[in-house]
Amino acid sequence: MVGPARPLFVLFGSSIVQLSFGNGGWGSIIADLYSRRADILLRGYSGWNSRQALQVLHHVFPKDSAIQPSLVIVYFGGNDAVLPFPSSQKTLVPLPEYVENMKKIGIHLKSLSEKTRVIFLTAPPVSYALIKEKLSEEHAKCRTLESCRKYAEACKELCKKIDVKCIDVWSAIQKRDDWLTSCFTDGIHFTAEGSQIVAEEICKVLEEADWEPSLHWKELPIEFGSPTKPSSSARQCCVNGNGSLTSPLQT
């Protein structure tokens, strides 16, 4: 451990998380935005679903840890919703089990400390044509929009019940007219454009949440710098004139 201690943000999920630090990913955008303000820790596991996440939950987030995260952003759902592959013995995680798994994950994370905040990301939509082109027709048939929608809606409903902030990635991505071709590298994982949307939605939640203390970047002190808020010019740069994120260091 190195000092001084900063707020710790953990990104926990499947490949949407594991790949979020590359290719203009949403994790790298958040890390850049919170430079000298918070430490961003990646715990992404490609191919995993909520069942597997639950099995390691207490190892990744032990209750007896001396340092607990200030924020955990969780994404599971896309792999849970995958229909069984004819050539594989893998099965989808049934919707009721997915909801119960995510409930247990959310409750555990909230119990880590009084100051630990949690955000769930819903399953995003998928692009059948891109999955078929980049992966295979078999993959495309097993990842359907309707299945992803059901799991996204279930995640939203669960978050209301357990008082966890939820980002509706399913809807946010589809607000862009060309989302089917611009937001995914392979029909499943995000391009830089797709990640930009996710990062902006995360920033909105962090800015609007009535958490004490606030975890929005402009409210956190700069390490070995200003002991209070960033300068007025820095506070204006979370969203630029075009509605997209820019780094505080670019103003």
PDB file of C-alpha atoms in Angstrom, residues 13-16 47-50 75-83 85 91-93 98 102 121-126 131 139 142-144 147-149 151-152 155 170 188-189:
ATOM      1  CA  GLY A  13     -17.663  -7.439 -13.477  1.00  0.00           C
ATOM      2  CA  SER A  14     -17.145  -9.530 -16.584  1.00  0.00           C
ATOM      3  CA  SER A  15     -15.356  -8.640 -19.835  1.00  0.00           C
ATOM      4  CA  ILE A  16     -17.205  -5.312 -20.082  1.00  0.00           C
ATOM      5  CA  GLY A  47     -16.797 -14.654 -19.573  1.00  0.00           C
ATOM      6  CA  TRP A  48     -18.121 -14.586 -16.013  1.00  0.00           C
ATOM      7  CA  ASN A  49     -21.717 -14.372 -14.894  1.00  0.00           C
ATOM      8  CA  SER A  50     -23.356 -13.461 -11.578  1.00  0.00           C
ATOM      9  CA  TYR A  75     -21.585  -5.191 -14.108  1.00  0.00           C
ATOM     10  CA  PHE A  76     -22.971  -8.688 -14.594  1.00  0.00           C
ATOM     11  CA  GLY A  77     -25.888  -9.674 -16.786  1.00  0.00           C
ATOM     12  CA  GLY A  78     -24.837 -10.040 -20.397  1.00  0.00           C
ATOM     13  CA  ASN A  79     -23.323 -13.481 -19.873  1.00  0.00           C
ATOM     14  CA  ASP A  80     -26.160 -14.499 -17.560  1.00  0.00           C
ATOM     15  CA  ALA A  81     -28.598 -13.831 -20.403  1.00  0.00           C
ATOM     16  CA  VAL A  82     -26.771 -15.895 -23.036  1.00  0.00           C
ATOM     17  CA  LEU A  83     -28.933 -18.704 -24.362  1.00  0.00           C
ATOM     18  CA  PHE A  85     -24.891 -22.832 -27.156  1.00  0.00           C
ATOM     19  CA  THR A  91     -26.319 -22.743 -19.662  1.00  0.00           C
ATOM     20  CA  LEU A  92     -27.728 -19.321 -18.997  1.00  0.00           C
ATOM     21  CA  VAL A  93     -28.272 -18.203 -15.422  1.00  0.00           C
ATOM     22  CA  TYR A  98     -29.608 -13.750 -11.572  1.00  0.00           C
ATOM     23  CA  MET A 102     -27.203  -9.621  -7.738  1.00  0.00           C
ATOM     24  CA  LEU A 121     -24.794  -1.310 -14.645  1.00  0.00           C
ATOM     25  CA  THR A 122     -27.530  -3.108 -16.559  1.00  0.00           C
ATOM     26  CA  ALA A 123     -26.878  -5.411 -19.468  1.00  0.00           C
ATOM     27  CA  PRO A 124     -26.366  -3.403 -22.669  1.00  0.00           C
ATOM     28  CA  PRO A 125     -28.074  -4.217 -25.967  1.00  0.00           C
ATOM     29  CA  VAL A 126     -26.236  -6.307 -28.560  1.00  0.00           C
ATOM     30  CA  ILE A 131     -21.734 -10.651 -33.548  1.00  0.00           C
ATOM     31  CA  HIS A 139     -22.898 -16.663 -30.988  1.00  0.00           C
ATOM     32  CA  CYS A 142     -27.433 -17.114 -28.409  1.00  0.00           C
ATOM     33  CA  ARG A 143     -27.174 -13.400 -27.557  1.00  0.00           C
ATOM     34  CA  THR A 144     -30.529 -11.810 -28.255  1.00  0.00           C
ATOM     35  CA  SER A 147     -32.967 -11.734 -23.454  1.00  0.00           C
ATOM     36  CA  CYS A 148     -30.666  -8.807 -22.647  1.00  0.00           C
ATOM     37  CA  ARG A 149     -33.696  -6.548 -22.201  1.00  0.00           C
ATOM     38  CA  TYR A 151     -32.099  -9.024 -17.563  1.00  0.00           C
ATOM     39  CA  ALA A 152     -31.623  -5.246 -17.812  1.00  0.00           C
ATOM     40  CA  CYS A 155     -31.566  -5.320 -12.666  1.00  0.00           C
ATOM     41  CA  TRP A 170     -29.531  -0.822 -22.209  1.00  0.00           C
ATOM     42  CA  ILE A 188     -20.970  -7.228 -27.477  1.00  0.00           C
ATOM     43  CA  HIS A 189     -18.006  -5.194 -26.227  1.00  0.00           C
TER      44      HIS A 189
END
